[in-house]
């Protein structure tokens, strides 16, 4: 018997054909046929018997054991073997795990040479030969045209210092070309007409500055209560730089350690809706007399306007006004300062004396102008700021030291350097037209009161407002170089002020 294993493919269909032919040959081996080997030289059609059927119950399975020789030399006779020795091979055949080459390996098949098998004399002698698979013509052509991998070029490039693929040396050039500006178009300028329009109107007024600092200054000035506070048109940018770190306020800014007196210590009158100037207990008494000191009177040309009396302008006493504990209303004649400013103010640059203050309105003698505002701090903190002011040459400190009953170390100090109002820009003059008075509407609180400016005489519009920083000081014959020089230019100029320090209210 001859087994043909020369299939060109290892597919499962060809395996089925091979084993189907093997099964049919086994069946025909038991029957004598004169042309047995000639019949096996041609590959029969596929059998209809399934290959994965178990052969333990088939009586012909004993022929499988007698035909195959497992793990033995090819020269050994192919005699019958036990069912146990062939169970492993049959199991692989049933599971479909063996191909043509695997079958030849498992069976240790050799070249087709008939090997006689000794049988009993009564039975005919059968010979089995196996044909080893040989490559087909297509497979031989593929093998002939194939090349060895060792002779083929390598997939990876030859190692170099820097790979141009991953690290291109002209990367910066490519990036520069991508990020470059587009080339400008060539334009014939001579062919483009130049339109000339009509000239605009002549500027008759200087345009307002549009920088951010100036707009910030305008916003700050707009928050000031009362009549408008403006700045000279030509001096706006300069003032904006000076006041970049300055805030305009409408009342005192109390700091830590400063507190008003409790309400139970604040006095008041019970005059009714309107106070009688001669009998109101809020007014101060004359020395050695029971008569009240009346500070205000009606202006000669304006009955609705209250001004200081000429006699009171010569005094150095505190003005006592009615306050929150009084029974009168805000229209009372003794509430002038607390009703606020009634004149317009303008800040302007004076030249060598820096910025100054003036009013576009006519100011009458004794008329209230405005209060001096700022941060109210303790004396201990004011001493530190005074040392800094000596080095910078500018001091805006005013000590609230009017009352003799308050100890010097317990007084409060008003600092108008960072916070204040328009009166911060009032300059000194040895012949002033304004004066600072101490005013209180919280009678009983001797440590916290107002610093109010009143006109000493009639002041025409756009006249600079000045006051004496050190009232009562005498003229010195020799000017000290360590003190602040006076630049008021008056005929009675003292020539000097004093070193930069806080000013008093006595």
Short mmCIF file of C-alpha atoms in Angstrom, two decimals:
data_model
loop_
_atom_site.label_atom_id
_atom_site.label_comp_id
_atom_site.label_asym_id
_atom_site.label_seq_id
_atom_site.Cartn_x
_atom_site.Cartn_y
_atom_site.Cartn_z
CA UNK A 1 0.00 0.00 0.00
CA UNK A 2 1.26 3.48 -0.87
CA UNK A 3 0.30 6.64 1.08
CA UNK A 4 0.57 9.84 -0.92
CA UNK A 5 1.42 12.91 1.29
CA UNK A 6 2.44 15.24 -1.51
CA UNK A 7 -0.25 17.82 -0.90
CA UNK A 8 0.78 21.41 -1.67
CA UNK A 9 -1.29 22.96 1.08
CA UNK A 10 -1.60 22.41 4.82
CA UNK A 11 -5.26 23.23 4.92
CA UNK A 12 -7.75 21.22 6.86
CA UNK A 13 -9.51 20.03 3.68
CA UNK A 14 -6.35 18.38 2.35
CA UNK A 15 -5.76 16.74 5.74
CA UNK A 16 -9.24 15.32 5.54
CA UNK A 17 -8.54 13.98 2.04
CA UNK A 18 -5.29 12.32 3.16
CA UNK A 19 -6.83 10.59 6.13
CA UNK A 20 -9.91 9.67 4.14
CA UNK A 21 -7.65 7.97 1.58
CA UNK A 22 -5.77 6.25 4.37
CA UNK A 23 -9.03 4.92 5.76
CA UNK A 24 -10.19 3.63 2.37
CA UNK A 25 -6.83 1.94 1.72
CA UNK A 26 -7.03 0.17 5.03
CA UNK A 27 -10.40 -1.21 4.10
CA UNK A 28 -9.14 -2.38 0.72
CA UNK A 29 -6.01 -3.97 2.21
CA UNK A 30 -8.05 -6.91 3.51
CA UNK A 31 -9.29 -7.74 0.02
CA UNK A 32 -6.96 -9.13 -2.64
CA UNK A 33 -6.62 -7.07 -5.76
CA UNK A 34 -4.23 -7.64 -8.65
CA UNK A 35 -3.77 -3.92 -9.34
CA UNK A 36 -3.52 -2.75 -5.70
CA UNK A 37 -0.50 -0.43 -6.05
CA UNK A 38 -1.67 0.92 -9.38
CA UNK A 39 -4.92 1.83 -7.74
CA UNK A 40 -3.13 3.83 -5.00
CA UNK A 41 -0.97 5.89 -7.36
CA UNK A 42 -3.90 8.21 -8.03
CA UNK A 43 -5.43 10.38 -5.30
CA UNK A 44 -9.03 9.28 -4.72
CA UNK A 45 -11.84 11.78 -4.22
CA UNK A 46 -12.52 12.91 -0.67
CA UNK A 47 -14.30 10.39 1.51
CA UNK A 48 -17.62 11.14 3.03
CA UNK A 49 -16.64 9.56 6.34
CA UNK A 50 -15.82 12.25 8.98
CA UNK A 51 -12.21 12.14 10.22
CA UNK A 52 -12.94 13.15 13.81
CA UNK A 53 -15.02 10.04 14.54
CA UNK A 54 -13.50 8.00 17.30
CA UNK A 55 -12.15 4.62 16.05
CA UNK A 56 -12.19 2.69 19.30
CA UNK A 57 -15.48 1.00 18.37
CA UNK A 58 -14.38 0.29 14.76
CA UNK A 59 -12.93 -3.22 14.35
CA UNK A 60 -10.67 -1.90 11.64
CA UNK A 61 -8.85 0.38 14.17
CA UNK A 62 -6.51 -2.52 14.88
CA UNK A 63 -5.08 -2.07 11.39
CA UNK A 64 -4.00 1.53 12.34
CA UNK A 65 -1.94 0.15 15.18
CA UNK A 66 -0.30 -2.46 12.96
CA UNK A 67 0.55 -0.02 10.16
CA UNK A 68 2.25 2.80 12.18
CA UNK A 69 5.44 2.73 14.12
CA UNK A 70 5.74 5.61 16.68
CA UNK A 71 9.11 7.09 17.68
CA UNK A 72 11.13 4.22 16.18
CA UNK A 73 13.70 3.91 13.52
CA UNK A 74 12.48 3.64 9.90
CA UNK A 75 14.25 0.28 9.45
CA UNK A 76 12.10 -1.36 12.14
CA UNK A 77 9.31 -3.51 10.78
CA UNK A 78 5.89 -1.98 10.83
CA UNK A 79 4.23 -4.57 12.96
CA UNK A 80 1.10 -4.22 14.93
CA UNK A 81 1.24 -2.30 18.20
CA UNK A 82 -1.06 -1.81 21.13
CA UNK A 83 -3.97 0.59 21.18
CA UNK A 84 -2.32 2.51 24.00
CA UNK A 85 0.78 3.42 21.92
CA UNK A 86 -1.31 4.86 19.09
CA UNK A 87 -3.89 6.70 21.20
CA UNK A 88 -1.83 9.91 21.33
CA UNK A 89 -1.46 10.11 17.58
CA UNK A 90 -5.10 9.31 16.95
CA UNK A 91 -6.14 11.92 19.46
CA UNK A 92 -4.09 14.57 17.54
CA UNK A 93 -5.64 13.38 14.29
CA UNK A 94 -9.15 13.74 15.72
CA UNK A 95 -8.35 17.22 17.10
CA UNK A 96 -6.97 18.36 13.74
CA UNK A 97 -3.60 19.46 15.15
CA UNK A 98 -1.38 17.59 12.63
CA UNK A 99 -0.49 18.74 9.13
CA UNK A 100 1.38 16.84 6.41
CA UNK A 101 4.79 17.50 7.87
CA UNK A 102 3.62 16.70 11.41
CA UNK A 103 2.18 13.38 10.31
CA UNK A 104 5.43 12.39 8.66
CA UNK A 105 7.36 13.40 11.78
CA UNK A 106 5.07 11.53 14.16
CA UNK A 107 5.18 8.39 12.00
CA UNK A 108 8.92 8.64 11.26
CA UNK A 109 8.19 7.96 7.59
CA UNK A 110 10.98 7.13 5.16
CA UNK A 111 11.38 7.01 1.41
CA UNK A 112 9.05 4.67 -0.51
CA UNK A 113 10.78 1.29 -0.27
CA UNK A 114 8.58 -1.78 0.15
CA UNK A 115 9.20 -3.49 3.43
CA UNK A 116 8.04 -7.10 3.67
CA UNK A 117 5.84 -8.04 6.53
CA UNK A 118 5.85 -11.61 7.74
CA UNK A 119 2.45 -13.10 7.99
CA UNK A 120 0.99 -16.50 8.29
CA UNK A 121 1.19 -18.71 5.18
CA UNK A 122 -2.54 -18.80 4.88
CA UNK A 123 -2.79 -15.01 4.46
CA UNK A 124 -1.41 -12.98 1.53
CA UNK A 125 1.59 -10.70 2.12
CA UNK A 126 0.81 -6.94 2.13
CA UNK A 127 3.35 -4.16 1.59
CA UNK A 128 2.92 -0.49 2.71
CA UNK A 129 4.90 2.40 1.30
CA UNK A 130 4.58 6.14 2.11
CA UNK A 131 5.29 8.96 -0.32
CA UNK A 132 7.15 11.89 1.38
CA UNK A 133 5.63 15.31 0.51
CA UNK A 134 7.61 17.18 -2.08
CA UNK A 135 7.32 20.93 -2.94
CA UNK A 136 5.05 21.83 -5.75
CA UNK A 137 6.15 23.78 -8.81
CA UNK A 138 4.75 27.04 -7.46
CA UNK A 139 6.52 26.54 -4.13
CA UNK A 140 9.81 25.76 -5.92
CA UNK A 141 9.47 28.99 -7.93
CA UNK A 142 8.85 31.00 -4.78
CA UNK A 143 11.87 29.43 -3.09
CA UNK A 144 14.07 30.13 -6.12
CA UNK A 145 12.96 33.77 -6.31
CA UNK A 146 13.29 34.40 -2.56
CA UNK A 147 16.37 36.00 -1.04
CA UNK A 148 18.01 35.38 2.26
CA UNK A 149 17.29 38.00 4.98
CA UNK A 150 20.99 38.38 5.68
CA UNK A 151 21.58 39.67 2.12
CA UNK A 152 18.60 42.08 2.19
CA UNK A 153 19.13 45.69 3.26
CA UNK A 154 18.41 46.49 6.94
CA UNK A 155 15.18 48.23 7.91
CA UNK A 156 16.96 50.63 10.25
CA UNK A 157 19.30 53.22 8.76
CA UNK A 158 22.99 53.02 9.30
CA UNK A 159 23.80 54.61 12.70
CA UNK A 160 25.08 58.16 12.38
CA UNK A 161 25.73 61.04 14.79
CA UNK A 162 22.35 62.74 14.22
CA UNK A 163 19.47 61.26 12.25
CA UNK A 164 18.09 63.78 9.78
CA UNK A 165 14.72 62.09 9.99
CA UNK A 166 14.15 62.76 13.68
CA UNK A 167 16.60 65.60 14.25
CA UNK A 168 16.71 67.73 11.08
CA UNK A 169 19.56 70.19 11.09
CA UNK A 170 17.54 72.77 9.17
CA UNK A 171 14.60 72.84 11.60
CA UNK A 172 15.30 76.43 12.60
CA UNK A 173 15.22 77.47 8.97
CA UNK A 174 11.85 75.82 8.42
CA UNK A 175 10.39 77.43 11.55
CA UNK A 176 11.69 80.81 10.45
CA UNK A 177 10.04 80.44 7.07
CA UNK A 178 6.72 79.47 8.65
CA UNK A 179 6.73 82.37 11.12
CA UNK A 180 8.01 85.02 8.74
CA UNK A 181 5.82 87.97 7.85
CA UNK A 182 4.28 87.86 4.41
CA UNK A 183 6.11 89.82 1.83
CA UNK A 184 4.80 93.29 1.25
CA UNK A 185 3.12 93.92 -2.00
CA UNK A 186 4.80 96.26 -4.36
CA UNK A 187 2.78 99.41 -4.69
CA UNK A 188 3.38 102.23 -7.07
CA UNK A 189 3.16 105.18 -4.72
CA UNK A 190 3.41 107.68 -7.52
CA UNK A 191 0.18 106.44 -9.04
CA UNK A 192 -1.81 106.88 -5.81
CA UNK A 193 -3.36 110.35 -5.48
CA UNK A 194 -2.84 112.23 -2.19
CA UNK A 195 -6.18 113.68 -1.06
CA UNK A 196 -5.96 117.03 0.67
CA UNK A 197 -9.04 117.99 2.61
CA UNK A 198 -10.14 121.18 4.27
CA UNK A 199 -8.28 122.19 7.46
CA UNK A 200 -10.10 121.66 10.73
CA UNK A 201 -11.22 124.41 13.09
CA UNK A 202 -8.57 126.28 15.04
CA UNK A 203 -8.35 125.14 18.64
CA UNK A 204 -9.40 127.95 20.90
CA UNK A 205 -9.15 125.92 24.10
CA UNK A 206 -6.45 123.58 25.22
CA UNK A 207 -7.71 119.97 24.86
CA UNK A 208 -8.07 118.00 28.05
CA UNK A 209 -5.46 115.37 28.74
CA UNK A 210 -6.61 111.84 28.06
CA UNK A 211 -4.02 109.93 30.00
CA UNK A 212 -5.07 107.55 32.72
CA UNK A 213 -3.67 109.57 35.62
CA UNK A 214 -5.67 112.63 34.63
CA UNK A 215 -8.88 110.63 34.32
CA UNK A 216 -8.18 109.17 37.75
CA UNK A 217 -7.71 112.68 39.17
CA UNK A 218 -11.03 113.79 37.68
CA UNK A 219 -12.73 110.79 39.24
CA UNK A 220 -11.24 111.60 42.63
CA UNK A 221 -12.32 115.24 42.46
CA UNK A 222 -15.84 114.26 41.44
CA UNK A 223 -16.25 112.40 44.74
CA UNK A 224 -15.66 115.54 46.82
CA UNK A 225 -18.90 116.82 48.34
CA UNK A 226 -20.05 120.41 48.04
CA UNK A 227 -19.33 122.89 45.23
CA UNK A 228 -17.05 121.75 42.45
CA UNK A 229 -13.32 121.37 43.02
CA UNK A 230 -11.38 121.70 39.77
CA UNK A 231 -7.82 121.98 38.54
CA UNK A 232 -6.37 124.57 36.22
CA UNK A 233 -6.49 123.32 32.60
CA UNK A 234 -2.75 123.70 32.06
CA UNK A 235 -1.84 122.07 35.39
CA UNK A 236 -3.90 118.90 35.17
CA UNK A 237 -1.13 116.51 34.08
CA UNK A 238 1.26 117.85 36.74
CA UNK A 239 -1.31 117.54 39.50
CA UNK A 240 -2.24 114.06 38.32
CA UNK A 241 1.33 112.90 38.92
CA UNK A 242 1.50 114.55 42.36
CA UNK A 243 -1.83 113.08 43.49
CA UNK A 244 -1.23 109.60 42.06
CA UNK A 245 -0.78 108.36 45.62
CA UNK A 246 -3.30 110.73 47.21
CA UNK A 247 -6.98 110.26 47.94
CA UNK A 248 -9.58 113.01 48.42
CA UNK A 249 -11.84 112.42 51.42
CA UNK A 250 -14.85 114.23 52.96
CA UNK A 251 -14.21 113.52 56.64
CA UNK A 252 -11.51 112.40 59.03
CA UNK A 253 -9.99 108.96 58.52
CA UNK A 254 -9.55 107.56 62.03
CA UNK A 255 -6.72 105.08 62.55
CA UNK A 256 -6.04 102.52 65.24
CA UNK A 257 -5.82 104.06 68.69
CA UNK A 258 -8.10 107.00 67.81
CA UNK A 259 -11.70 106.94 69.04
CA UNK A 260 -14.29 109.68 69.64
CA UNK A 261 -15.61 110.32 73.12
CA UNK A 262 -18.65 108.26 74.20
CA UNK A 263 -22.08 109.79 73.55
CA UNK A 264 -22.82 110.21 77.27
CA UNK A 265 -19.93 112.68 77.54
CA UNK A 266 -21.20 114.85 74.66
CA UNK A 267 -23.24 117.93 75.67
CA UNK A 268 -26.09 119.68 73.87
CA UNK A 269 -28.74 122.35 74.20
CA UNK A 270 -32.52 122.14 74.51
CA UNK A 271 -33.39 125.45 72.87
CA UNK A 272 -35.92 123.95 70.50
CA UNK A 273 -36.08 124.25 66.72
CA UNK A 274 -34.08 127.47 66.63
CA UNK A 275 -31.47 128.49 69.16
CA UNK A 276 -31.31 131.90 70.76
CA UNK A 277 -27.73 133.14 70.29
CA UNK A 278 -27.79 135.06 73.57
CA UNK A 279 -29.12 132.18 75.69
CA UNK A 280 -27.89 128.99 73.93
CA UNK A 281 -25.74 127.04 76.40
CA UNK A 282 -23.58 125.73 73.56
CA UNK A 283 -21.93 129.14 73.09
CA UNK A 284 -18.85 130.00 75.11
CA UNK A 285 -19.08 132.66 77.84
CA UNK A 286 -17.10 135.85 77.96
CA UNK A 287 -14.40 136.18 80.58
CA UNK A 288 -15.75 137.73 83.76
CA UNK A 289 -19.21 137.95 82.17
CA UNK A 290 -22.34 135.85 81.69
CA UNK A 291 -22.82 136.96 78.11
CA UNK A 292 -22.41 134.47 75.30
CA UNK A 293 -19.71 134.80 72.69
CA UNK A 294 -21.60 134.84 69.40
CA UNK A 295 -19.24 133.79 66.59
CA UNK A 296 -21.51 134.22 63.54
CA UNK A 297 -23.50 136.96 61.95
CA UNK A 298 -25.28 137.56 58.66
CA UNK A 299 -23.25 138.84 55.72
CA UNK A 300 -23.96 142.44 54.78
CA UNK A 301 -24.81 141.71 51.15
CA UNK A 302 -26.23 138.20 51.70
CA UNK A 303 -28.59 137.66 54.63
CA UNK A 304 -28.68 133.89 53.96
CA UNK A 305 -24.90 133.61 54.43
CA UNK A 306 -23.39 133.43 57.92
CA UNK A 307 -19.83 134.66 58.47
CA UNK A 308 -17.59 135.17 61.47
CA UNK A 309 -17.92 138.50 63.21
CA UNK A 310 -15.02 140.93 62.89
CA UNK A 311 -14.47 140.68 66.65
CA UNK A 312 -14.26 136.91 66.58
CA UNK A 313 -11.71 136.99 63.74
CA UNK A 314 -9.30 138.55 66.23
CA UNK A 315 -9.92 135.92 68.88
CA UNK A 316 -8.02 132.66 69.36
CA UNK A 317 -10.84 130.71 71.04
CA UNK A 318 -12.56 127.56 69.82
CA UNK A 319 -15.88 127.82 67.99
CA UNK A 320 -18.57 125.77 69.77
CA UNK A 321 -21.37 124.69 67.46
CA UNK A 322 -24.53 122.77 68.19
CA UNK A 323 -24.24 119.05 67.63
CA UNK A 324 -26.13 115.78 67.48
CA UNK A 325 -27.24 115.98 71.12
CA UNK A 326 -28.91 119.37 70.61
CA UNK A 327 -32.66 119.79 70.04
CA UNK A 328 -32.26 122.25 67.16
CA UNK A 329 -32.20 121.14 63.52
CA UNK A 330 -29.54 121.58 60.88
CA UNK A 331 -30.87 125.00 59.86
CA UNK A 332 -29.75 126.43 63.16
CA UNK A 333 -27.52 129.53 62.90
CA UNK A 334 -24.88 127.77 65.04
CA UNK A 335 -24.22 125.01 62.47
CA UNK A 336 -22.03 126.65 59.84
CA UNK A 337 -18.99 124.36 59.54
CA UNK A 338 -20.92 121.12 59.74
CA UNK A 339 -23.15 122.20 56.84
CA UNK A 340 -20.06 122.13 54.63
CA UNK A 341 -18.24 124.24 52.08
CA UNK A 342 -20.12 126.91 50.10
CA UNK A 343 -17.40 128.17 47.70
CA UNK A 344 -15.83 126.65 44.61
CA UNK A 345 -12.13 125.84 44.69
CA UNK A 346 -9.45 125.41 42.07
CA UNK A 347 -6.00 123.86 42.40
CA UNK A 348 -3.29 125.46 40.29
CA UNK A 349 0.49 125.52 39.99
CA UNK A 350 2.15 128.63 41.43
CA UNK A 351 5.67 128.05 40.12
CA UNK A 352 8.48 127.92 42.71
CA UNK A 353 6.02 127.37 45.57
CA UNK A 354 4.42 124.35 44.02
CA UNK A 355 0.66 123.94 43.88
CA UNK A 356 -1.71 126.42 45.47
CA UNK A 357 -5.41 126.93 46.06
CA UNK A 358 -7.76 129.65 44.85
CA UNK A 359 -11.44 130.20 44.27
CA UNK A 360 -13.26 131.43 41.15
CA UNK A 361 -15.90 132.90 43.49
CA UNK A 362 -15.84 136.05 45.53
CA UNK A 363 -15.16 135.28 49.20
CA UNK A 364 -16.35 137.60 51.95
CA UNK A 365 -14.49 138.34 55.14
CA UNK A 366 -15.29 135.74 57.81
CA UNK A 367 -16.74 133.27 55.28
CA UNK A 368 -16.09 129.58 55.88
CA UNK A 369 -13.90 128.03 53.15
CA UNK A 370 -13.22 124.41 54.05
CA UNK A 371 -11.75 122.09 56.72
CA UNK A 372 -8.32 120.52 56.82
CA UNK A 373 -8.77 116.76 56.60
CA UNK A 374 -6.50 113.75 56.73
CA UNK A 375 -5.62 110.67 58.75
CA UNK A 376 -6.06 111.04 62.50
CA UNK A 377 -3.26 109.11 64.20
CA UNK A 378 -1.72 108.90 67.65
CA UNK A 379 1.28 110.98 68.69
CA UNK A 380 3.53 107.91 68.76
CA UNK A 381 2.84 107.15 65.14
CA UNK A 382 3.07 110.83 64.23
CA UNK A 383 6.60 111.00 65.66
CA UNK A 384 7.70 108.29 63.22
CA UNK A 385 6.14 110.10 60.29
CA UNK A 386 7.68 113.36 61.40
CA UNK A 387 11.18 111.87 61.15
CA UNK A 388 10.43 110.87 57.57
CA UNK A 389 9.05 114.36 56.84
CA UNK A 390 12.29 115.97 58.02
CA UNK A 391 14.22 114.02 55.38
CA UNK A 392 11.74 114.67 52.56
CA UNK A 393 11.24 118.37 53.42
CA UNK A 394 7.40 118.23 53.34
CA UNK A 395 5.23 117.95 56.43
CA UNK A 396 1.44 117.85 56.48
CA UNK A 397 1.03 117.11 60.19
CA UNK A 398 -1.26 119.17 62.45
CA UNK A 399 -1.40 118.38 66.15
CA UNK A 400 -4.79 118.63 67.88
CA UNK A 401 -3.20 120.23 70.95
CA UNK A 402 -5.61 123.13 71.55
CA UNK A 403 -6.99 121.98 74.88
CA UNK A 404 -4.58 122.54 77.81
CA UNK A 405 -6.25 119.72 79.76
CA UNK A 406 -4.98 117.04 77.36
CA UNK A 407 -1.50 115.72 78.02
CA UNK A 408 1.05 116.24 75.25
CA UNK A 409 1.60 112.51 74.83
CA UNK A 410 -2.12 111.78 74.47
CA UNK A 411 -2.99 114.19 71.68
CA UNK A 412 -4.13 113.16 68.22
CA UNK A 413 -2.42 114.33 65.03
CA UNK A 414 -3.95 114.95 61.60
CA UNK A 415 -1.76 113.87 58.65
CA UNK A 416 -2.87 115.16 55.23
CA UNK A 417 -0.06 113.71 53.13
CA UNK A 418 -1.87 110.62 51.75
CA UNK A 419 -5.51 111.48 52.52
CA UNK A 420 -7.10 114.91 52.58
CA UNK A 421 -8.95 117.52 50.55
CA UNK A 422 -8.20 120.65 48.55
CA UNK A 423 -6.94 122.64 51.57
CA UNK A 424 -3.85 120.42 51.57
CA UNK A 425 -2.53 122.63 48.76
CA UNK A 426 -2.87 125.94 50.62
CA UNK A 427 0.51 127.65 50.86
CA UNK A 428 2.05 129.68 53.64
CA UNK A 429 2.21 133.45 53.65
CA UNK A 430 3.55 135.85 56.19
CA UNK A 431 0.62 138.10 55.27
CA UNK A 432 -2.23 135.57 54.83
CA UNK A 433 -5.80 136.14 53.77
CA UNK A 434 -7.16 133.08 55.63
CA UNK A 435 -6.89 131.70 59.12
CA UNK A 436 -7.38 128.29 60.72
CA UNK A 437 -9.86 128.06 63.61
CA UNK A 438 -10.63 125.09 65.83
CA UNK A 439 -14.31 124.10 65.65
CA UNK A 440 -16.20 121.39 67.50
CA UNK A 441 -19.77 120.16 67.45
CA UNK A 442 -19.11 117.43 70.04
CA UNK A 443 -18.82 119.54 73.17
CA UNK A 444 -17.03 117.45 75.77
CA UNK A 445 -14.59 115.69 73.40
CA UNK A 446 -11.41 117.72 73.87
CA UNK A 447 -9.14 115.45 71.80
CA UNK A 448 -11.01 115.31 68.49
CA UNK A 449 -12.26 118.43 66.71
CA UNK A 450 -12.20 120.16 63.30
CA UNK A 451 -9.64 122.51 61.73
CA UNK A 452 -11.61 125.07 59.67
CA UNK A 453 -10.32 127.85 57.39
CA UNK A 454 -12.07 131.26 57.38
CA UNK A 455 -11.33 134.28 55.25
CA UNK A 456 -9.75 137.17 57.16
CA UNK A 457 -10.83 139.72 54.56
CA UNK A 458 -12.67 140.00 51.31
CA UNK A 459 -10.89 137.90 48.68
CA UNK A 460 -11.44 138.63 44.98
CA UNK A 461 -11.94 135.72 42.59
CA UNK A 462 -8.87 133.72 41.40
CA UNK A 463 -6.76 135.05 44.28
CA UNK A 464 -4.53 132.53 45.98
CA UNK A 465 -5.70 131.44 49.42
CA UNK A 466 -2.95 131.40 52.06
CA UNK A 467 -2.60 131.06 55.81
CA UNK A 468 0.24 131.38 58.32
CA UNK A 469 1.85 128.03 59.15
CA UNK A 470 3.40 129.45 62.31
CA UNK A 471 1.23 132.33 63.52
CA UNK A 472 2.85 134.68 66.01
CA UNK A 473 6.43 133.95 64.92
CA UNK A 474 8.80 136.92 64.73
CA UNK A 475 10.99 137.88 61.84
CA UNK A 476 14.53 136.56 62.07
CA UNK A 477 17.52 138.60 60.96
CA UNK A 478 19.58 135.57 59.99
CA UNK A 479 18.08 132.75 57.92
CA UNK A 480 18.97 129.27 59.10
CA UNK A 481 19.92 126.93 56.25
CA UNK A 482 18.46 123.92 58.09
CA UNK A 483 14.90 125.27 58.08
CA UNK A 484 12.36 125.66 55.31
CA UNK A 485 12.73 128.92 53.43
CA UNK A 486 9.71 131.20 53.03
CA UNK A 487 8.88 132.18 49.47
CA UNK A 488 5.69 134.19 50.03
CA UNK A 489 7.26 137.40 48.69
CA UNK A 490 5.38 139.70 51.12
CA UNK A 491 6.96 142.85 52.45
CA UNK A 492 6.91 141.44 55.96
CA UNK A 493 8.27 137.99 54.94
CA UNK A 494 10.14 136.30 57.77
CA UNK A 495 12.44 134.58 55.30
CA UNK A 496 12.12 131.18 56.94
CA UNK A 497 9.58 128.89 58.49
CA UNK A 498 10.94 126.06 60.66
CA UNK A 499 12.24 122.53 60.15
CA UNK A 500 9.68 120.15 58.67
CA UNK A 501 7.56 119.12 61.61
CA UNK A 502 3.96 119.09 62.65
CA UNK A 503 2.11 122.35 63.15
CA UNK A 504 0.12 123.28 66.21
CA UNK A 505 -3.33 124.77 66.73
CA UNK A 506 -2.64 126.91 69.79
#
